[in-house]
PDB file of C-alpha atoms in Angstrom:
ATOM      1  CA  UNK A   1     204.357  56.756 -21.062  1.00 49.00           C
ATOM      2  CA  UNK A   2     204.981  60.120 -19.960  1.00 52.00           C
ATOM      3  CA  UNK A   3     203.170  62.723 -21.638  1.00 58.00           C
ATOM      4  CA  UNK A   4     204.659  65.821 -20.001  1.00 70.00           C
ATOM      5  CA  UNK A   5     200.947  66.458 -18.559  1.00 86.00           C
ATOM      6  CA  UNK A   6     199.377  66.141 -15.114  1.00 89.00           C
ATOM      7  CA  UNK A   7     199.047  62.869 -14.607  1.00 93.00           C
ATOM      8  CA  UNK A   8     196.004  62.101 -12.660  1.00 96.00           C
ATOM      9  CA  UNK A   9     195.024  58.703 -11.404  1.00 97.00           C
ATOM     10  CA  UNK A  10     191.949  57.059 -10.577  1.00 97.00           C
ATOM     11  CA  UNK A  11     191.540  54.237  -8.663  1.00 98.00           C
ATOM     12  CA  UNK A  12     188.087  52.854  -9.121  1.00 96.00           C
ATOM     13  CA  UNK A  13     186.463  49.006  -9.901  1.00 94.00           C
ATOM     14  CA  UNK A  14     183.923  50.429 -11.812  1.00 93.00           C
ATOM     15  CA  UNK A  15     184.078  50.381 -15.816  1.00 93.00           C
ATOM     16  CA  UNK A  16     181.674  53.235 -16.293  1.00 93.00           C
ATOM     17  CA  UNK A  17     183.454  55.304 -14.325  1.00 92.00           C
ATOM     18  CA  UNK A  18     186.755  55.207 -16.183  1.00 94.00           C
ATOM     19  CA  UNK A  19     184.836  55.019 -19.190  1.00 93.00           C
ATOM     20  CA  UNK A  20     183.448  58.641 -18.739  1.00 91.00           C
ATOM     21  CA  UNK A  21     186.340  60.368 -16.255  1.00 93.00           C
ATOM     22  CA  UNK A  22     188.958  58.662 -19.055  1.00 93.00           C
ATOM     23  CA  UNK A  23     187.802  61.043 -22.041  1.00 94.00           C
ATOM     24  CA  UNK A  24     186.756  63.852 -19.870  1.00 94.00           C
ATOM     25  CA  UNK A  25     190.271  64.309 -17.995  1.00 94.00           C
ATOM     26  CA  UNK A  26     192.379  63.826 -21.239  1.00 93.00           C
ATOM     27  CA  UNK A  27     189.821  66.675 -23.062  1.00 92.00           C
ATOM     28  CA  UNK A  28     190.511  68.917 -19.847  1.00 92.00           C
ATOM     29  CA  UNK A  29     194.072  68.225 -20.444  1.00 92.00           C
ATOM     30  CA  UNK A  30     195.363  65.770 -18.378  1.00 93.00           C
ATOM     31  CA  UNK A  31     196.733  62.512 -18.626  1.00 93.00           C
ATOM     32  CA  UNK A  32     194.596  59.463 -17.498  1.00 95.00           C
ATOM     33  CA  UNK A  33     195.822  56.646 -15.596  1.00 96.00           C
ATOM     34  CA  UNK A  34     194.066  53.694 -14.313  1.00 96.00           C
ATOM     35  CA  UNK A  35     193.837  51.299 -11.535  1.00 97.00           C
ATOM     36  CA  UNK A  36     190.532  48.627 -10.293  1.00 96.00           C
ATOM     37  CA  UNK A  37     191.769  47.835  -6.818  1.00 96.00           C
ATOM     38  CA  UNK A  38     192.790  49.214  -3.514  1.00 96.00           C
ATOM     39  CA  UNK A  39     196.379  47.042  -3.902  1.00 95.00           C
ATOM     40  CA  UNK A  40     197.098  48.132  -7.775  1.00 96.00           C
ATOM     41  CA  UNK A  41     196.309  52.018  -6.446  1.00 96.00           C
ATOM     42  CA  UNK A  42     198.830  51.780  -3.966  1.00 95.00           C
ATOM     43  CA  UNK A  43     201.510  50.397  -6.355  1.00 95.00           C
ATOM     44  CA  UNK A  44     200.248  52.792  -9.068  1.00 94.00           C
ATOM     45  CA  UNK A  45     200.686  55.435  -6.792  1.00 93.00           C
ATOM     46  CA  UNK A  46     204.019  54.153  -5.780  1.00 91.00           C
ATOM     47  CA  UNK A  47     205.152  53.730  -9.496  1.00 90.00           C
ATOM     48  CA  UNK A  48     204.201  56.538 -11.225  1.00 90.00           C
ATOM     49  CA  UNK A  49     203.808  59.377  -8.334  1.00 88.00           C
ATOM     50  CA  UNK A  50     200.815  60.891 -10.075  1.00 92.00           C
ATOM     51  CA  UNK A  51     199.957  64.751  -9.567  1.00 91.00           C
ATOM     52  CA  UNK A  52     196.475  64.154  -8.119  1.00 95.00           C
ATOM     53  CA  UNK A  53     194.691  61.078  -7.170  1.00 97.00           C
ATOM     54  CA  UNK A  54     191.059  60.345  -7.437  1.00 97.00           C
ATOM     55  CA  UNK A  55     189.894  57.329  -5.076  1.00 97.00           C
ATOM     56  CA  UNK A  56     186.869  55.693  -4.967  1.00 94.00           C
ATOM     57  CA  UNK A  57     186.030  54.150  -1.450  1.00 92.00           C
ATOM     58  CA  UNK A  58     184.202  51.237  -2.164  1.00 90.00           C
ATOM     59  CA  UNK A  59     186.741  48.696  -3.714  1.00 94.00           C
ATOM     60  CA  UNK A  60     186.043  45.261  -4.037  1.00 93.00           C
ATOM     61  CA  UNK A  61     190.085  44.148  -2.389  1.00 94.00           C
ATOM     62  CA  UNK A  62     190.005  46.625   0.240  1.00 94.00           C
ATOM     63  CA  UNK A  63     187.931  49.770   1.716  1.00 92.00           C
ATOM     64  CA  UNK A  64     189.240  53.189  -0.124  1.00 93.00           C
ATOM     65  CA  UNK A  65     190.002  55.113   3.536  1.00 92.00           C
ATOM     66  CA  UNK A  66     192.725  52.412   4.540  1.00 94.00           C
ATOM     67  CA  UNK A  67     193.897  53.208   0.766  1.00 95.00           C
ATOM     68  CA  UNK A  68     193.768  56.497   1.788  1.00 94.00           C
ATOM     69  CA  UNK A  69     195.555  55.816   5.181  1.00 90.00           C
ATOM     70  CA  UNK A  70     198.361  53.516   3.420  1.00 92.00           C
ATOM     71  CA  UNK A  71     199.092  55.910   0.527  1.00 92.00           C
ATOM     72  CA  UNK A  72     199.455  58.959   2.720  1.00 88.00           C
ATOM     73  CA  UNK A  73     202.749  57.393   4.673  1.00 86.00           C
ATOM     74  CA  UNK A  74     204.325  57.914   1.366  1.00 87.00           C
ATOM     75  CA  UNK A  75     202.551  60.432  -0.666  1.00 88.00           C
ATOM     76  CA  UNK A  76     201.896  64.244  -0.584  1.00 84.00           C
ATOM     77  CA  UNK A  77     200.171  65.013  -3.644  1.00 88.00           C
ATOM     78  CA  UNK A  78     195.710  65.682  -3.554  1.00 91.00           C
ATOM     79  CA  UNK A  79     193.686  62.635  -3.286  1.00 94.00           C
ATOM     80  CA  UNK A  80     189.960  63.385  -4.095  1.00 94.00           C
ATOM     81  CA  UNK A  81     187.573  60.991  -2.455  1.00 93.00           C
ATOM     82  CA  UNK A  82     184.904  59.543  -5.360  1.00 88.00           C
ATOM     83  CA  UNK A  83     181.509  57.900  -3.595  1.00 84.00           C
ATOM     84  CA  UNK A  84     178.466  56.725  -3.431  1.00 81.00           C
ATOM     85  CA  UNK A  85     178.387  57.046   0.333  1.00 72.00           C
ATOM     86  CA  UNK A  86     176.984  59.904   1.538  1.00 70.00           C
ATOM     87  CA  UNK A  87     176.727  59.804   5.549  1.00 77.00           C
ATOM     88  CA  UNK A  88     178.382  62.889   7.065  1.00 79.00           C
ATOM     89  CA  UNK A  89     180.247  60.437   9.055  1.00 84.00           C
ATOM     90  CA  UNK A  90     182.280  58.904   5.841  1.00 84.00           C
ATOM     91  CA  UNK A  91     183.209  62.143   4.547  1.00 83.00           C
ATOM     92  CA  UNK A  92     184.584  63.094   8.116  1.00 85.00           C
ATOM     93  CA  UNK A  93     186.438  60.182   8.537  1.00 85.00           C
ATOM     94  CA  UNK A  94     187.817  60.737   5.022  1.00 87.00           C
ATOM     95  CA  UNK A  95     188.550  64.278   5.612  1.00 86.00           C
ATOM     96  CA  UNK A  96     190.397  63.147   8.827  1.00 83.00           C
ATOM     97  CA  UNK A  97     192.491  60.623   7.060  1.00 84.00           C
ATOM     98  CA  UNK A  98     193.805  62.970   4.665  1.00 86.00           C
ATOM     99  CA  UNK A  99     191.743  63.339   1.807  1.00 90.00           C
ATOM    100  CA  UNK A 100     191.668  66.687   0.216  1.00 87.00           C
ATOM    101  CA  UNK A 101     188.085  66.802  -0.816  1.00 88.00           C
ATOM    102  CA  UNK A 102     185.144  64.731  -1.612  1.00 89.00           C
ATOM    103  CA  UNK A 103     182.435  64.397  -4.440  1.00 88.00           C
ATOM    104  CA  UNK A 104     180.042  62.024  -3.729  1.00 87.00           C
ATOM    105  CA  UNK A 105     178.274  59.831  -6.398  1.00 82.00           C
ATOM    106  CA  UNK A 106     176.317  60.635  -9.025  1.00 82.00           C
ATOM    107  CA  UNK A 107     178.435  63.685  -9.849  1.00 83.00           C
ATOM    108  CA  UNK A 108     178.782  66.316 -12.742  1.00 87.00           C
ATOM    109  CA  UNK A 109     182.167  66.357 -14.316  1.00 89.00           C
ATOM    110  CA  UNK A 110     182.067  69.993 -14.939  1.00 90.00           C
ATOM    111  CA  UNK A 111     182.478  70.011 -10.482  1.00 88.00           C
ATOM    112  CA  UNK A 112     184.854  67.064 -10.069  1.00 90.00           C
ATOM    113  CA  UNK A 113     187.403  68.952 -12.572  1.00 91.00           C
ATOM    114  CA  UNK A 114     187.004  72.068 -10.647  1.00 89.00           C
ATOM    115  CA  UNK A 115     187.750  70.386  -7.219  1.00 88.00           C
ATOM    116  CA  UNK A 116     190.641  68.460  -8.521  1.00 90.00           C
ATOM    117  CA  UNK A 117     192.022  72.011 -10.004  1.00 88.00           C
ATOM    118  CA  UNK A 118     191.219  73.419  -6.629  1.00 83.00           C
ATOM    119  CA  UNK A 119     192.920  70.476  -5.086  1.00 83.00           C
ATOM    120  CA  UNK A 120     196.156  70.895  -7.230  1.00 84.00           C
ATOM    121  CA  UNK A 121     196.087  74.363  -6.642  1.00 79.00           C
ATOM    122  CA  UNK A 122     196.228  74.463  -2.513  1.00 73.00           C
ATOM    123  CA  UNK A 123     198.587  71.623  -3.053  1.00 69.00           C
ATOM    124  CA  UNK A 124     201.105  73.402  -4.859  1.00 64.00           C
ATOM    125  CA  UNK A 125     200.396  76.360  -2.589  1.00 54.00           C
ATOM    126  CA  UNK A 126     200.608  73.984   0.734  1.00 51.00           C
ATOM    127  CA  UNK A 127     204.851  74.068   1.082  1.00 49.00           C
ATOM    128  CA  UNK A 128     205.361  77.479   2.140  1.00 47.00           C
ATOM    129  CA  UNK A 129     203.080  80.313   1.578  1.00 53.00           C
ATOM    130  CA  UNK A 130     204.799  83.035   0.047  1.00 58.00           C
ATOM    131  CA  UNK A 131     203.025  86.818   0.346  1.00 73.00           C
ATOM    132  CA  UNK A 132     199.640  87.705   1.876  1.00 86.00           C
ATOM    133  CA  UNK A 133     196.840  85.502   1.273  1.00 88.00           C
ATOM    134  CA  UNK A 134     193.913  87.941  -0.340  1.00 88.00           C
ATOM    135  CA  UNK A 135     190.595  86.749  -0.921  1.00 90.00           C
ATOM    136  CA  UNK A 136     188.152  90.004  -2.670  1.00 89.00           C
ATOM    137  CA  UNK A 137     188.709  93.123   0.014  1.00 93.00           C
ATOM    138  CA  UNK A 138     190.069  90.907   2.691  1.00 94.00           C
ATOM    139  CA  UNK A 139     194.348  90.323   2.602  1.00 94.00           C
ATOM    140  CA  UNK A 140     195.725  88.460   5.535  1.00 93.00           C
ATOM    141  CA  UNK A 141     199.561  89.341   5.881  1.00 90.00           C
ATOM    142  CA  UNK A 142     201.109  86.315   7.948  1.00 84.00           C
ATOM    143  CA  UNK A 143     204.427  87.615   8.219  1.00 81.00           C
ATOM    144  CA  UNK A 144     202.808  91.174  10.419  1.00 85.00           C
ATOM    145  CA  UNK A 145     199.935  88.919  11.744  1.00 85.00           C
ATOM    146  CA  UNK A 146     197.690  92.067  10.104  1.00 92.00           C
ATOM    147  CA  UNK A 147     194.142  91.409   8.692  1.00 95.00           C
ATOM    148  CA  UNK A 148     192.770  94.171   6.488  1.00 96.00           C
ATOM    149  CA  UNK A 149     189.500  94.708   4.146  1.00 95.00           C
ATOM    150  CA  UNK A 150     189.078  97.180   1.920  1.00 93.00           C
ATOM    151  CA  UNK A 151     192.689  98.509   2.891  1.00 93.00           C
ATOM    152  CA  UNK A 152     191.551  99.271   6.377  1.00 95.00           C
ATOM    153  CA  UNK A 153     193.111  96.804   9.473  1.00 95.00           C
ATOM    154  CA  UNK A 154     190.601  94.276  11.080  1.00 96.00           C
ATOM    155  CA  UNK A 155     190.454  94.031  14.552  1.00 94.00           C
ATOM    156  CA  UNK A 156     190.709  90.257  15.817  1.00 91.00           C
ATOM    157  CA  UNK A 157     191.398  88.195  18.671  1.00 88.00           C
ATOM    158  CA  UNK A 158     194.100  86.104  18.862  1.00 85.00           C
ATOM    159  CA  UNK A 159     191.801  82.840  18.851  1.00 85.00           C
ATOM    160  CA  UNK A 160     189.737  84.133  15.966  1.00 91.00           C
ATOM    161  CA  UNK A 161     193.225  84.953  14.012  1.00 90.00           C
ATOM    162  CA  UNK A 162     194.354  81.856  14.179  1.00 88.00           C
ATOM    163  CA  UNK A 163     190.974  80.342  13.359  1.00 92.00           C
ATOM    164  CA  UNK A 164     191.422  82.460   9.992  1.00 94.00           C
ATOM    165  CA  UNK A 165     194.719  81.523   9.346  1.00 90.00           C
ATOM    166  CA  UNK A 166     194.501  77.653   9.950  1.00 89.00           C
ATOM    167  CA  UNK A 167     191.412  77.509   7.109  1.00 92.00           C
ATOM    168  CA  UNK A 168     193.162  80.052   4.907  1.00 90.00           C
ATOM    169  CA  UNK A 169     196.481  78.083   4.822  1.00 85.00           C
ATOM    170  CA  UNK A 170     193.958  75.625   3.274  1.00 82.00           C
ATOM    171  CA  UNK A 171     193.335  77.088  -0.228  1.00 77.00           C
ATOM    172  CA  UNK A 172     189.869  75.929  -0.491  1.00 83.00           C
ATOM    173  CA  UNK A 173     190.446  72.269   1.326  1.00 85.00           C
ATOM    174  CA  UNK A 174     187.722  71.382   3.875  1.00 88.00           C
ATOM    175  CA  UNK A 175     189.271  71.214   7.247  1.00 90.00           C
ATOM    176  CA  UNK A 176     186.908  69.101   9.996  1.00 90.00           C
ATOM    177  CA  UNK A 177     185.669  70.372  12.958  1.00 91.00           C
ATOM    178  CA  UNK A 178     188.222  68.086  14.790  1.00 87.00           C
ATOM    179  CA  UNK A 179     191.136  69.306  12.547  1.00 85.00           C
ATOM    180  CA  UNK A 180     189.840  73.167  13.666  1.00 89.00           C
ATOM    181  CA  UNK A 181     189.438  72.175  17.291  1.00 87.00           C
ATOM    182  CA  UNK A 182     192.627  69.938  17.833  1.00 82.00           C
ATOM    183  CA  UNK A 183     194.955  72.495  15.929  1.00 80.00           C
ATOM    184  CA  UNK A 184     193.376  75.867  17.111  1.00 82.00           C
ATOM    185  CA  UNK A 185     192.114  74.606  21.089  1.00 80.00           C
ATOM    186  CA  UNK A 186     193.990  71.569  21.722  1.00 75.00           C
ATOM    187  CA  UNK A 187     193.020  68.093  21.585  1.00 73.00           C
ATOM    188  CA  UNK A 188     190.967  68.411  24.758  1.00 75.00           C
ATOM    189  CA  UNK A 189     188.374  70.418  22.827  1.00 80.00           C
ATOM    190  CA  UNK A 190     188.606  68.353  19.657  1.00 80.00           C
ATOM    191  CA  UNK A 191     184.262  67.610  20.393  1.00 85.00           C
ATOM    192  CA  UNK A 192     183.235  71.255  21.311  1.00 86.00           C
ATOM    193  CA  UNK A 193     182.038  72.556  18.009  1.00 88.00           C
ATOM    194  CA  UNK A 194     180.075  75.227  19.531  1.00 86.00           C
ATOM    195  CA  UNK A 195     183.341  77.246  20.283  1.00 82.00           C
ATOM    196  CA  UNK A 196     183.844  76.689  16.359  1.00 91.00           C
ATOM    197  CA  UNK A 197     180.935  78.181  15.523  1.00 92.00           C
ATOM    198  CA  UNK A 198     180.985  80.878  17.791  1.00 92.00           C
ATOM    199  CA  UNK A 199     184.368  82.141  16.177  1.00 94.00           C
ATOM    200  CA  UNK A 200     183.453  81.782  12.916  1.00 96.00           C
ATOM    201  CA  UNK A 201     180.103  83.773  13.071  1.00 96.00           C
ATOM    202  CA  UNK A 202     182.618  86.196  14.338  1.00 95.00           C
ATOM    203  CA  UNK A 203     184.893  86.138  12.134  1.00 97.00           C
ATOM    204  CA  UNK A 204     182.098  86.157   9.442  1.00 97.00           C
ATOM    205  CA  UNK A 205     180.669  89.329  11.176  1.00 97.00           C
ATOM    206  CA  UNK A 206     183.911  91.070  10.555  1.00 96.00           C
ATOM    207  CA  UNK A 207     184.903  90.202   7.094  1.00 97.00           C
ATOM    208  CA  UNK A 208     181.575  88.601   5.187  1.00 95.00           C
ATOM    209  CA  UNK A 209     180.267  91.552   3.181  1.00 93.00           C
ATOM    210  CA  UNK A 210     176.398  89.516   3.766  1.00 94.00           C
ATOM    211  CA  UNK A 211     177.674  87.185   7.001  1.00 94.00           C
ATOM    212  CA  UNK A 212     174.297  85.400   6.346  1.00 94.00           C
ATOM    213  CA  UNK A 213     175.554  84.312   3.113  1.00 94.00           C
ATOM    214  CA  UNK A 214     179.254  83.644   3.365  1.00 94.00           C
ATOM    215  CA  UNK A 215     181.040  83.508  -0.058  1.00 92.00           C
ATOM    216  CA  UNK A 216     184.844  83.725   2.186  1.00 94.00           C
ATOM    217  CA  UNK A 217     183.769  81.447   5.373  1.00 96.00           C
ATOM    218  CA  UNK A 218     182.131  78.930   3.761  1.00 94.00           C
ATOM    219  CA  UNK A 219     180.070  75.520   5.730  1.00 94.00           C
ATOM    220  CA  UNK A 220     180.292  71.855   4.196  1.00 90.00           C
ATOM    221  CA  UNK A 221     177.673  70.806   6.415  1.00 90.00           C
ATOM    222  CA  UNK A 222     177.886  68.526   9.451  1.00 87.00           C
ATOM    223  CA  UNK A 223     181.627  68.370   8.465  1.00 90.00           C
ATOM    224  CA  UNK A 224     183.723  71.595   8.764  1.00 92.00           C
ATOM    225  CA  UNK A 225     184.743  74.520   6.928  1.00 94.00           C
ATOM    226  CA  UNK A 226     186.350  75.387   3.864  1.00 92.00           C
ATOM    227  CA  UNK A 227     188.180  79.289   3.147  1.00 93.00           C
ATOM    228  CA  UNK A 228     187.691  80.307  -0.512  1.00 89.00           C
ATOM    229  CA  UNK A 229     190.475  82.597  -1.336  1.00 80.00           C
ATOM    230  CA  UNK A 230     191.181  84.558  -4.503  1.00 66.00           C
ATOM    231  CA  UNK A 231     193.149  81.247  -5.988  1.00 59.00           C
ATOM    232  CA  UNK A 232     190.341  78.497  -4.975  1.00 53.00           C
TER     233      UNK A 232
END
């Protein structure tokens, strides 16, 4: 039944989980929904076109990233990745494959809700960016190409602008090194993460009020970067 509230699903085989996200998304607001399997995700997915998803990766029918993979041919919406596996190289993977964020297991409900609001909000932001982006002092106009903090124009190169823009058009998603690389370089350069990290000490130099401790750049380490804007 239709509620007229977000609809979130999560697909996860484990009773405890839906036991405590259950109550905890319908007092934040939303409306539960429920599946225990890779295969009944995909058709709840399908059948209901929830507004978020959350997806657990290790399903007893079938491993949560080909979920991932499979639902993404047909649907737009955030999927949040829910695990107990926490190897760099899963969340990567995961990242690469579409997902919008990830919280690994044992988590606090108090930070899943706030990704998954995060999530919704870059997702409904996503289409077509309307306006300058702002995040505190700094405002990035897309339509002039123009970077300004504090009112007065940055000065950037055209590889570090369009390092800025690619995370900023993110809302707050984690975007991989390889996502960086192959979008802002080429797919040549999709491995050399030390260009990455060149520009964005630079661009951290320029627009970080401390650049040792980024609040606008921010790291998810051994995985990528993430731009927290005035909306994330």
């Amino acid at each position: 039944m239709n509620t007229g509230r977000q609809r979130i699903l999560v697909i996860d085989d484990e009773p405890q989980i839906h036991r405590f996200l259950g109550p905890a998304l319908d007092a934040a607001g939303y409306e539960p929904l429920r599946a225990d399997g890779g295969q009944e995700g995909l058709r709840a997915i399908a059948l209901w076109s929830p507004d978020a998803v959350v997806l657990d990766l290790g399903l007893p029918d079938m491993d949560g990233k080909d979920v991932l993979e499979k639902a993404r041919a047909f649907y737009e919406g955030p999927i949040l990745i829910l695990s107990a596996r926490d190897r760099e190289i899963e969340k990567i993977e995961a990242l690469d494959r579409g997902a919008n964020d990830y919280v690994e297991k044992p988590f606090g409900v108090g930070e899943l809700l706030a990704r998954l609001r995060a999530a919704m909000r870059q997702a409904g932001r996503a289409q077509a960016p309307s306006g300058p982006i702002r995040a505190g002092d700094v405002e990035i106009d897309l339509e002039k190409r123009r970077v300004t903090r504090a009112g007065e124009t940055v000065k950037l190169s055209p590889r570090e602008y369009d390092v800025l823009v690619r995370l900023a058009l993110g809302h707050g998603k984690v975007l991989t090194h390889k996502e960086l690389l192959t979008a802002v370089w080429g797919p040549a350069h999709a491995q050399d993460t030390q260009y990455l990290r060149v520009f964005v000490g630079q661009l951290r130099q320029k627009l970080e009020a401390d650049p040792a401790s980024p609040k606008l750049l921010q790291t998810e380490p051994g995985v990528g970067y993430r731009f927290v804007d005035d909306g994330a």
